[in-house]
Amino acid sequence: MTTTTQIEAVERAARVRRAARQLGTASTDLKDAALLRIADAIEAETNALLAVNGPELE
């Protein structure tokens, strides 16, 4: 029996593969811009990320 979690994991993996292929053909400028946006998002959500993952980091 396939669980919802397994289905979500398979779907997420497929999205990651598609994104990886797209990033592989993207320009350096586009990749740099994407990384900066990711870094900004992580910084903006630092408190929430630590609240959820903090116990695992200790």
mmCIF file as Biopython writes it, N, C-alpha, C and O atoms, coordinates in Angstrom:
data_model
#
loop_
_atom_site.group_PDB
_atom_site.id
_atom_site.type_symbol
_atom_site.label_atom_id
_atom_site.label_alt_id
_atom_site.label_comp_id
_atom_site.label_asym_id
_atom_site.label_entity_id
_atom_site.label_seq_id
_atom_site.pdbx_PDB_ins_code
_atom_site.Cartn_x
_atom_site.Cartn_y
_atom_site.Cartn_z
_atom_site.occupancy
_atom_site.B_iso_or_equiv
_atom_site.auth_seq_id
_atom_site.auth_asym_id
_atom_site.pdbx_PDB_model_num
ATOM 1   N N  . MET A ? 1  ? 0.835  -1.177 0.000   1.0 0.0 1  A 1 
ATOM 2   C CA . MET A ? 1  ? 0.000  0.000  0.000   1.0 0.0 1  A 1 
ATOM 3   C C  . MET A ? 1  ? 0.884  1.247  0.000   1.0 0.0 1  A 1 
ATOM 4   O O  . MET A ? 1  ? 1.854  1.328  0.753   1.0 0.0 1  A 1 
ATOM 5   N N  . THR A ? 2  ? 0.551  2.191  -0.828  1.0 0.0 2  A 1 
ATOM 6   C CA . THR A ? 2  ? 1.310  3.432  -0.921  1.0 0.0 2  A 1 
ATOM 7   C C  . THR A ? 2  ? 0.671  4.478  -0.012  1.0 0.0 2  A 1 
ATOM 8   O O  . THR A ? 2  ? -0.535 4.716  -0.071  1.0 0.0 2  A 1 
ATOM 9   N N  . THR A ? 3  ? 1.491  5.092  0.821   1.0 0.0 3  A 1 
ATOM 10  C CA . THR A ? 3  ? 0.975  6.112  1.726   1.0 0.0 3  A 1 
ATOM 11  C C  . THR A ? 3  ? 1.049  7.482  1.075   1.0 0.0 3  A 1 
ATOM 12  O O  . THR A ? 3  ? 1.744  7.683  0.079   1.0 0.0 3  A 1 
ATOM 13  N N  . THR A ? 4  ? 0.318  8.414  1.662   1.0 0.0 4  A 1 
ATOM 14  C CA . THR A ? 4  ? 0.353  9.792  1.173   1.0 0.0 4  A 1 
ATOM 15  C C  . THR A ? 4  ? 1.769  10.338 1.241   1.0 0.0 4  A 1 
ATOM 16  O O  . THR A ? 4  ? 2.210  11.044 0.334   1.0 0.0 4  A 1 
ATOM 17  N N  . THR A ? 5  ? 2.479  10.015 2.307   1.0 0.0 5  A 1 
ATOM 18  C CA . THR A ? 5  ? 3.857  10.480 2.466   1.0 0.0 5  A 1 
ATOM 19  C C  . THR A ? 5  ? 4.748  9.950  1.350   1.0 0.0 5  A 1 
ATOM 20  O O  . THR A ? 5  ? 5.587  10.684 0.828   1.0 0.0 5  A 1 
ATOM 21  N N  . GLN A ? 6  ? 4.577  8.704  0.985   1.0 0.0 6  A 1 
ATOM 22  C CA . GLN A ? 6  ? 5.377  8.128  -0.102  1.0 0.0 6  A 1 
ATOM 23  C C  . GLN A ? 6  ? 5.056  8.815  -1.425  1.0 0.0 6  A 1 
ATOM 24  O O  . GLN A ? 6  ? 5.960  9.118  -2.203  1.0 0.0 6  A 1 
ATOM 25  N N  . ILE A ? 7  ? 3.793  9.058  -1.677  1.0 0.0 7  A 1 
ATOM 26  C CA . ILE A ? 7  ? 3.391  9.735  -2.911  1.0 0.0 7  A 1 
ATOM 27  C C  . ILE A ? 7  ? 3.978  11.136 -2.951  1.0 0.0 7  A 1 
ATOM 28  O O  . ILE A ? 7  ? 4.501  11.565 -3.980  1.0 0.0 7  A 1 
ATOM 29  N N  . GLU A ? 8  ? 3.893  11.854 -1.827  1.0 0.0 8  A 1 
ATOM 30  C CA . GLU A ? 8  ? 4.457  13.201 -1.765  1.0 0.0 8  A 1 
ATOM 31  C C  . GLU A ? 8  ? 5.961  13.170 -1.993  1.0 0.0 8  A 1 
ATOM 32  O O  . GLU A ? 8  ? 6.494  14.049 -2.671  1.0 0.0 8  A 1 
ATOM 33  N N  . ALA A ? 9  ? 6.650  12.193 -1.450  1.0 0.0 9  A 1 
ATOM 34  C CA . ALA A ? 9  ? 8.099  12.081 -1.624  1.0 0.0 9  A 1 
ATOM 35  C C  . ALA A ? 9  ? 8.450  11.830 -3.081  1.0 0.0 9  A 1 
ATOM 36  O O  . ALA A ? 9  ? 9.400  12.419 -3.596  1.0 0.0 9  A 1 
ATOM 37  N N  . VAL A ? 10 ? 7.709  10.977 -3.745  1.0 0.0 10 A 1 
ATOM 38  C CA . VAL A ? 10 ? 7.957  10.693 -5.165  1.0 0.0 10 A 1 
ATOM 39  C C  . VAL A ? 10 ? 7.694  11.941 -6.000  1.0 0.0 10 A 1 
ATOM 40  O O  . VAL A ? 10 ? 8.464  12.257 -6.907  1.0 0.0 10 A 1 
ATOM 41  N N  . GLU A ? 11 ? 6.612  12.648 -5.698  1.0 0.0 11 A 1 
ATOM 42  C CA . GLU A ? 11 ? 6.296  13.873 -6.441  1.0 0.0 11 A 1 
ATOM 43  C C  . GLU A ? 11 ? 7.359  14.938 -6.215  1.0 0.0 11 A 1 
ATOM 44  O O  . GLU A ? 11 ? 7.762  15.630 -7.149  1.0 0.0 11 A 1 
ATOM 45  N N  . ARG A ? 12 ? 7.811  15.067 -4.977  1.0 0.0 12 A 1 
ATOM 46  C CA . ARG A ? 12 ? 8.849  16.054 -4.669  1.0 0.0 12 A 1 
ATOM 47  C C  . ARG A ? 12 ? 10.147 15.702 -5.391  1.0 0.0 12 A 1 
ATOM 48  O O  . ARG A ? 12 ? 10.820 16.588 -5.918  1.0 0.0 12 A 1 
ATOM 49  N N  . ALA A ? 13 ? 10.500 14.437 -5.419  1.0 0.0 13 A 1 
ATOM 50  C CA . ALA A ? 13 ? 11.716 14.001 -6.116  1.0 0.0 13 A 1 
ATOM 51  C C  . ALA A ? 13 ? 11.628 14.320 -7.600  1.0 0.0 13 A 1 
ATOM 52  O O  . ALA A ? 13 ? 12.620 14.731 -8.202  1.0 0.0 13 A 1 
ATOM 53  N N  . ALA A ? 14 ? 10.466 14.138 -8.194  1.0 0.0 14 A 1 
ATOM 54  C CA . ALA A ? 14 ? 10.290 14.459 -9.617  1.0 0.0 14 A 1 
ATOM 55  C C  . ALA A ? 14 ? 10.467 15.954 -9.849  1.0 0.0 14 A 1 
ATOM 56  O O  . ALA A ? 14 ? 11.081 16.363 -10.834 1.0 0.0 14 A 1 
ATOM 57  N N  . ARG A ? 15 ? 9.930  16.768 -8.945  1.0 0.0 15 A 1 
ATOM 58  C CA . ARG A ? 15 ? 10.096 18.225 -9.084  1.0 0.0 15 A 1 
ATOM 59  C C  . ARG A ? 15 ? 11.559 18.617 -8.945  1.0 0.0 15 A 1 
ATOM 60  O O  . ARG A ? 15 ? 12.042 19.497 -9.659  1.0 0.0 15 A 1 
ATOM 61  N N  . VAL A ? 16 ? 12.260 17.968 -8.032  1.0 0.0 16 A 1 
ATOM 62  C CA . VAL A ? 16 ? 13.683 18.256 -7.835  1.0 0.0 16 A 1 
ATOM 63  C C  . VAL A ? 16 ? 14.476 17.892 -9.084  1.0 0.0 16 A 1 
ATOM 64  O O  . VAL A ? 16 ? 15.357 18.645 -9.498  1.0 0.0 16 A 1 
ATOM 65  N N  . ARG A ? 17 ? 14.173 16.742 -9.690  1.0 0.0 17 A 1 
ATOM 66  C CA . ARG A ? 17 ? 14.879 16.348 -10.918 1.0 0.0 17 A 1 
ATOM 67  C C  . ARG A ? 17 ? 14.635 17.362 -12.036 1.0 0.0 17 A 1 
ATOM 68  O O  . ARG A ? 17 ? 15.565 17.734 -12.753 1.0 0.0 17 A 1 
ATOM 69  N N  . ARG A ? 18 ? 13.388 17.809 -12.185 1.0 0.0 18 A 1 
ATOM 70  C CA . ARG A ? 18 ? 13.093 18.812 -13.224 1.0 0.0 18 A 1 
ATOM 71  C C  . ARG A ? 18 ? 13.845 20.107 -12.948 1.0 0.0 18 A 1 
ATOM 72  O O  . ARG A ? 18 ? 14.421 20.701 -13.860 1.0 0.0 18 A 1 
ATOM 73  N N  . ALA A ? 19 ? 13.842 20.540 -11.703 1.0 0.0 19 A 1 
ATOM 74  C CA . ALA A ? 19 ? 14.539 21.772 -11.342 1.0 0.0 19 A 1 
ATOM 75  C C  . ALA A ? 19 ? 16.038 21.634 -11.578 1.0 0.0 19 A 1 
ATOM 76  O O  . ALA A ? 19 ? 16.678 22.576 -12.046 1.0 0.0 19 A 1 
ATOM 77  N N  . ALA A ? 20 ? 16.598 20.487 -11.265 1.0 0.0 20 A 1 
ATOM 78  C CA . ALA A ? 20 ? 18.033 20.264 -11.474 1.0 0.0 20 A 1 
ATOM 79  C C  . ALA A ? 20 ? 18.387 20.357 -12.950 1.0 0.0 20 A 1 
ATOM 80  O O  . ALA A ? 20 ? 19.412 20.934 -13.312 1.0 0.0 20 A 1 
ATOM 81  N N  . ARG A ? 21 ? 17.537 19.787 -13.803 1.0 0.0 21 A 1 
ATOM 82  C CA . ARG A ? 21 ? 17.801 19.881 -15.248 1.0 0.0 21 A 1 
ATOM 83  C C  . ARG A ? 21 ? 17.742 21.335 -15.711 1.0 0.0 21 A 1 
ATOM 84  O O  . ARG A ? 21 ? 18.571 21.768 -16.511 1.0 0.0 21 A 1 
ATOM 85  N N  . GLN A ? 22 ? 16.771 22.082 -15.213 1.0 0.0 22 A 1 
ATOM 86  C CA . GLN A ? 22 ? 16.649 23.484 -15.605 1.0 0.0 22 A 1 
ATOM 87  C C  . GLN A ? 22 ? 17.838 24.289 -15.104 1.0 0.0 22 A 1 
ATOM 88  O O  . GLN A ? 22 ? 18.377 25.121 -15.833 1.0 0.0 22 A 1 
ATOM 89  N N  . LEU A ? 23 ? 18.248 24.048 -13.870 1.0 0.0 23 A 1 
ATOM 90  C CA . LEU A ? 23 ? 19.394 24.771 -13.334 1.0 0.0 23 A 1 
ATOM 91  C C  . LEU A ? 23 ? 20.675 24.420 -14.080 1.0 0.0 23 A 1 
ATOM 92  O O  . LEU A ? 23 ? 21.568 25.256 -14.219 1.0 0.0 23 A 1 
ATOM 93  N N  . GLY A ? 24 ? 20.761 23.204 -14.552 1.0 0.0 24 A 1 
ATOM 94  C CA . GLY A ? 24 ? 21.946 22.784 -15.292 1.0 0.0 24 A 1 
ATOM 95  C C  . GLY A ? 24 ? 22.161 23.568 -16.565 1.0 0.0 24 A 1 
ATOM 96  O O  . GLY A ? 24 ? 23.293 23.716 -17.025 1.0 0.0 24 A 1 
ATOM 97  N N  . THR A ? 25 ? 21.088 24.069 -17.137 1.0 0.0 25 A 1 
ATOM 98  C CA . THR A ? 25 ? 21.207 24.833 -18.384 1.0 0.0 25 A 1 
ATOM 99  C C  . THR A ? 25 ? 21.092 26.338 -18.161 1.0 0.0 25 A 1 
ATOM 100 O O  . THR A ? 25 ? 21.181 27.114 -19.113 1.0 0.0 25 A 1 
ATOM 101 N N  . ALA A ? 26 ? 20.893 26.756 -16.907 1.0 0.0 26 A 1 
ATOM 102 C CA . ALA A ? 26 ? 20.726 28.180 -16.609 1.0 0.0 26 A 1 
ATOM 103 C C  . ALA A ? 26 ? 22.077 28.892 -16.624 1.0 0.0 26 A 1 
ATOM 104 O O  . ALA A ? 26 ? 23.126 28.282 -16.418 1.0 0.0 26 A 1 
ATOM 105 N N  . SER A ? 27 ? 22.019 30.181 -16.871 1.0 0.0 27 A 1 
ATOM 106 C CA . SER A ? 27 ? 23.238 30.991 -16.871 1.0 0.0 27 A 1 
ATOM 107 C C  . SER A ? 27 ? 23.749 31.165 -15.442 1.0 0.0 27 A 1 
ATOM 108 O O  . SER A ? 27 ? 23.011 30.980 -14.475 1.0 0.0 27 A 1 
ATOM 109 N N  . THR A ? 28 ? 25.011 31.521 -15.334 1.0 0.0 28 A 1 
ATOM 110 C CA . THR A ? 28 ? 25.602 31.771 -14.021 1.0 0.0 28 A 1 
ATOM 111 C C  . THR A ? 28 ? 24.870 32.890 -13.312 1.0 0.0 28 A 1 
ATOM 112 O O  . THR A ? 28 ? 24.619 32.800 -12.110 1.0 0.0 28 A 1 
ATOM 113 N N  . ASP A ? 29 ? 24.520 33.947 -14.038 1.0 0.0 29 A 1 
ATOM 114 C CA . ASP A ? 29 ? 23.804 35.067 -13.425 1.0 0.0 29 A 1 
ATOM 115 C C  . ASP A ? 29 ? 22.466 34.616 -12.840 1.0 0.0 29 A 1 
ATOM 116 O O  . ASP A ? 29 ? 22.092 35.036 -11.744 1.0 0.0 29 A 1 
ATOM 117 N N  . LEU A ? 30 ? 21.754 33.771 -13.562 1.0 0.0 30 A 1 
ATOM 118 C CA . LEU A ? 30 ? 20.468 33.277 -13.075 1.0 0.0 30 A 1 
ATOM 119 C C  . LEU A ? 30 ? 20.658 32.399 -11.840 1.0 0.0 30 A 1 
ATOM 120 O O  . LEU A ? 30 ? 19.891 32.490 -10.882 1.0 0.0 30 A 1 
ATOM 121 N N  . LYS A ? 31 ? 21.678 31.553 -11.868 1.0 0.0 31 A 1 
ATOM 122 C CA . LYS A ? 31 ? 21.953 30.702 -10.710 1.0 0.0 31 A 1 
ATOM 123 C C  . LYS A ? 31 ? 22.325 31.550 -9.498  1.0 0.0 31 A 1 
ATOM 124 O O  . LYS A ? 31 ? 21.859 31.292 -8.389  1.0 0.0 31 A 1 
ATOM 125 N N  . ASP A ? 32 ? 23.163 32.559 -9.710  1.0 0.0 32 A 1 
ATOM 126 C CA . ASP A ? 32 ? 23.559 33.441 -8.613  1.0 0.0 32 A 1 
ATOM 127 C C  . ASP A ? 32 ? 22.346 34.157 -8.027  1.0 0.0 32 A 1 
ATOM 128 O O  . ASP A ? 32 ? 22.217 34.271 -6.808  1.0 0.0 32 A 1 
ATOM 129 N N  . ALA A ? 33 ? 21.460 34.639 -8.892  1.0 0.0 33 A 1 
ATOM 130 C CA . ALA A ? 33 ? 20.255 35.329 -8.430  1.0 0.0 33 A 1 
ATOM 131 C C  . ALA A ? 33 ? 19.364 34.381 -7.627  1.0 0.0 33 A 1 
ATOM 132 O O  . ALA A ? 33 ? 18.795 34.771 -6.608  1.0 0.0 33 A 1 
ATOM 133 N N  . ALA A ? 34 ? 19.248 33.153 -8.085  1.0 0.0 34 A 1 
ATOM 134 C CA . ALA A ? 34 ? 18.431 32.167 -7.370  1.0 0.0 34 A 1 
ATOM 135 C C  . ALA A ? 34 ? 19.023 31.879 -5.994  1.0 0.0 34 A 1 
ATOM 136 O O  . ALA A ? 34 ? 18.292 31.807 -5.005  1.0 0.0 34 A 1 
ATOM 137 N N  . LEU A ? 35 ? 20.332 31.718 -5.927  1.0 0.0 35 A 1 
ATOM 138 C CA . LEU A ? 35 ? 20.977 31.453 -4.643  1.0 0.0 35 A 1 
ATOM 139 C C  . LEU A ? 35 ? 20.798 32.617 -3.676  1.0 0.0 35 A 1 
ATOM 140 O O  . LEU A ? 35 ? 20.596 32.406 -2.480  1.0 0.0 35 A 1 
ATOM 141 N N  . LEU A ? 36 ? 20.870 33.841 -4.187  1.0 0.0 36 A 1 
ATOM 142 C CA . LEU A ? 36 ? 20.662 35.006 -3.326  1.0 0.0 36 A 1 
ATOM 143 C C  . LEU A ? 36 ? 19.233 35.050 -2.794  1.0 0.0 36 A 1 
ATOM 144 O O  . LEU A ? 36 ? 19.016 35.386 -1.630  1.0 0.0 36 A 1 
ATOM 145 N N  . ARG A ? 37 ? 18.268 34.718 -3.631  1.0 0.0 37 A 1 
ATOM 146 C CA . ARG A ? 37 ? 16.868 34.693 -3.179  1.0 0.0 37 A 1 
ATOM 147 C C  . ARG A ? 37 ? 16.657 33.600 -2.140  1.0 0.0 37 A 1 
ATOM 148 O O  . ARG A ? 37 ? 15.923 33.793 -1.171  1.0 0.0 37 A 1 
ATOM 149 N N  . ILE A ? 38 ? 17.295 32.462 -2.340  1.0 0.0 38 A 1 
ATOM 150 C CA . ILE A ? 38 ? 17.189 31.374 -1.362  1.0 0.0 38 A 1 
ATOM 151 C C  . ILE A ? 38 ? 17.802 31.812 -0.033  1.0 0.0 38 A 1 
ATOM 152 O O  . ILE A ? 38 ? 17.222 31.583 1.029   1.0 0.0 38 A 1 
ATOM 153 N N  . ALA A ? 39 ? 18.969 32.438 -0.096  1.0 0.0 39 A 1 
ATOM 154 C CA . ALA A ? 39 ? 19.625 32.911 1.122   1.0 0.0 39 A 1 
ATOM 155 C C  . ALA A ? 39 ? 18.758 33.940 1.838   1.0 0.0 39 A 1 
ATOM 156 O O  . ALA A ? 39 ? 18.639 33.900 3.062   1.0 0.0 39 A 1 
ATOM 157 N N  . ASP A ? 40 ? 18.156 34.855 1.094   1.0 0.0 40 A 1 
ATOM 158 C CA . ASP A ? 40 ? 17.265 35.853 1.693   1.0 0.0 40 A 1 
ATOM 159 C C  . ASP A ? 40 ? 16.074 35.185 2.377   1.0 0.0 40 A 1 
ATOM 160 O O  . ASP A ? 40 ? 15.679 35.582 3.473   1.0 0.0 40 A 1 
ATOM 161 N N  . ALA A ? 41 ? 15.508 34.181 1.733   1.0 0.0 41 A 1 
ATOM 162 C CA . ALA A ? 41 ? 14.360 33.474 2.308   1.0 0.0 41 A 1 
ATOM 163 C C  . ALA A ? 41 ? 14.759 32.745 3.592   1.0 0.0 41 A 1 
ATOM 164 O O  . ALA A ? 41 ? 14.005 32.736 4.566   1.0 0.0 41 A 1 
ATOM 165 N N  . ILE A ? 42 ? 15.937 32.140 3.589   1.0 0.0 42 A 1 
ATOM 166 C CA . ILE A ? 42 ? 16.411 31.443 4.793   1.0 0.0 42 A 1 
ATOM 167 C C  . ILE A ? 42 ? 16.611 32.442 5.926   1.0 0.0 42 A 1 
ATOM 168 O O  . ILE A ? 42 ? 16.208 32.185 7.060   1.0 0.0 42 A 1 
ATOM 169 N N  . GLU A ? 43 ? 17.232 33.582 5.624   1.0 0.0 43 A 1 
ATOM 170 C CA . GLU A ? 43 ? 17.439 34.600 6.649   1.0 0.0 43 A 1 
ATOM 171 C C  . GLU A ? 43 ? 16.113 35.119 7.190   1.0 0.0 43 A 1 
ATOM 172 O O  . GLU A ? 43 ? 15.971 35.322 8.396   1.0 0.0 43 A 1 
ATOM 173 N N  . ALA A ? 44 ? 15.148 35.332 6.311   1.0 0.0 44 A 1 
ATOM 174 C CA . ALA A ? 44 ? 13.848 35.853 6.724   1.0 0.0 44 A 1 
ATOM 175 C C  . ALA A ? 44 ? 13.097 34.860 7.608   1.0 0.0 44 A 1 
ATOM 176 O O  . ALA A ? 44 ? 12.279 35.259 8.437   1.0 0.0 44 A 1 
ATOM 177 N N  . GLU A ? 45 ? 13.370 33.588 7.433   1.0 0.0 45 A 1 
ATOM 178 C CA . GLU A ? 45 ? 12.652 32.542 8.179   1.0 0.0 45 A 1 
ATOM 179 C C  . GLU A ? 45 ? 13.523 31.848 9.225   1.0 0.0 45 A 1 
ATOM 180 O O  . GLU A ? 45 ? 13.186 30.762 9.697   1.0 0.0 45 A 1 
ATOM 181 N N  . THR A ? 46 ? 14.639 32.474 9.585   1.0 0.0 46 A 1 
ATOM 182 C CA . THR A ? 46 ? 15.569 31.845 10.522  1.0 0.0 46 A 1 
ATOM 183 C C  . THR A ? 46 ? 14.894 31.437 11.823  1.0 0.0 46 A 1 
ATOM 184 O O  . THR A ? 46 ? 15.073 30.311 12.287  1.0 0.0 46 A 1 
ATOM 185 N N  . ASN A ? 47 ? 14.118 32.345 12.417  1.0 0.0 47 A 1 
ATOM 186 C CA . ASN A ? 47 ? 13.486 32.022 13.700  1.0 0.0 47 A 1 
ATOM 187 C C  . ASN A ? 47 ? 12.536 30.838 13.571  1.0 0.0 47 A 1 
ATOM 188 O O  . ASN A ? 47 ? 12.533 29.949 14.423  1.0 0.0 47 A 1 
ATOM 189 N N  . ALA A ? 48 ? 11.741 30.820 12.525  1.0 0.0 48 A 1 
ATOM 190 C CA . ALA A ? 48 ? 10.807 29.711 12.320  1.0 0.0 48 A 1 
ATOM 191 C C  . ALA A ? 48 ? 11.565 28.407 12.071  1.0 0.0 48 A 1 
ATOM 192 O O  . ALA A ? 48 ? 11.187 27.357 12.590  1.0 0.0 48 A 1 
ATOM 193 N N  . LEU A ? 49 ? 12.628 28.474 11.282  1.0 0.0 49 A 1 
ATOM 194 C CA . LEU A ? 49 ? 13.417 27.273 11.001  1.0 0.0 49 A 1 
ATOM 195 C C  . LEU A ? 49 ? 14.054 26.716 12.274  1.0 0.0 49 A 1 
ATOM 196 O O  . LEU A ? 49 ? 14.073 25.505 12.494  1.0 0.0 49 A 1 
ATOM 197 N N  . LEU A ? 50 ? 14.571 27.611 13.101  1.0 0.0 50 A 1 
ATOM 198 C CA . LEU A ? 50 ? 15.190 27.158 14.346  1.0 0.0 50 A 1 
ATOM 199 C C  . LEU A ? 50 ? 14.151 26.605 15.316  1.0 0.0 50 A 1 
ATOM 200 O O  . LEU A ? 50 ? 14.424 25.647 16.039  1.0 0.0 50 A 1 
ATOM 201 N N  . ALA A ? 51 ? 12.969 27.200 15.334  1.0 0.0 51 A 1 
ATOM 202 C CA . ALA A ? 51 ? 11.916 26.708 16.220  1.0 0.0 51 A 1 
ATOM 203 C C  . ALA A ? 51 ? 11.525 25.279 15.855  1.0 0.0 51 A 1 
ATOM 204 O O  . ALA A ? 51 ? 11.296 24.445 16.731  1.0 0.0 51 A 1 
ATOM 205 N N  . VAL A ? 52 ? 11.454 25.011 14.575  1.0 0.0 52 A 1 
ATOM 206 C CA . VAL A ? 52 ? 11.041 23.684 14.122  1.0 0.0 52 A 1 
ATOM 207 C C  . VAL A ? 52 ? 12.187 22.681 14.208  1.0 0.0 52 A 1 
ATOM 208 O O  . VAL A ? 52 ? 11.981 21.532 14.600  1.0 0.0 52 A 1 
ATOM 209 N N  . ASN A ? 53 ? 13.387 23.110 13.844  1.0 0.0 53 A 1 
ATOM 210 C CA . ASN A ? 53 ? 14.516 22.183 13.734  1.0 0.0 53 A 1 
ATOM 211 C C  . ASN A ? 53 ? 15.508 22.277 14.883  1.0 0.0 53 A 1 
ATOM 212 O O  . ASN A ? 53 ? 16.419 21.455 14.978  1.0 0.0 53 A 1 
ATOM 213 N N  . GLY A ? 54 ? 15.350 23.256 15.748  1.0 0.0 54 A 1 
ATOM 214 C CA . GLY A ? 54 ? 16.291 23.473 16.833  1.0 0.0 54 A 1 
ATOM 215 C C  . GLY A ? 54 ? 16.591 22.247 17.664  1.0 0.0 54 A 1 
ATOM 216 O O  . GLY A ? 54 ? 17.758 21.946 17.916  1.0 0.0 54 A 1 
ATOM 217 N N  . PRO A ? 55 ? 15.553 21.522 18.103  1.0 0.0 55 A 1 
ATOM 218 C CA . PRO A ? 55 ? 15.832 20.332 18.921  1.0 0.0 55 A 1 
ATOM 219 C C  . PRO A ? 55 ? 16.723 19.310 18.213  1.0 0.0 55 A 1 
ATOM 220 O O  . PRO A ? 55 ? 17.506 18.618 18.864  1.0 0.0 55 A 1 
ATOM 221 N N  . GLU A ? 56 ? 16.613 19.213 16.917  1.0 0.0 56 A 1 
ATOM 222 C CA . GLU A ? 56 ? 17.441 18.263 16.168  1.0 0.0 56 A 1 
ATOM 223 C C  . GLU A ? 56 ? 18.889 18.729 16.067  1.0 0.0 56 A 1 
ATOM 224 O O  . GLU A ? 56 ? 19.792 17.923 15.844  1.0 0.0 56 A 1 
ATOM 225 N N  . LEU A ? 57 ? 19.106 20.035 16.232  1.0 0.0 57 A 1 
ATOM 226 C CA . LEU A ? 57 ? 20.451 20.588 16.108  1.0 0.0 57 A 1 
ATOM 227 C C  . LEU A ? 57 ? 21.246 20.475 17.406  1.0 0.0 57 A 1 
ATOM 228 O O  . LEU A ? 57 ? 22.466 20.640 17.409  1.0 0.0 57 A 1 
ATOM 229 N N  . GLU A ? 58 ? 20.561 20.197 18.489  1.0 0.0 58 A 1 
ATOM 230 C CA . GLU A ? 58 ? 21.247 20.116 19.788  1.0 0.0 58 A 1 
ATOM 231 C C  . GLU A ? 58 ? 21.817 18.749 20.042  1.0 0.0 58 A 1 
ATOM 232 O O  . GLU A ? 58 ? 22.423 18.517 21.088  1.0 0.0 58 A 1 
#
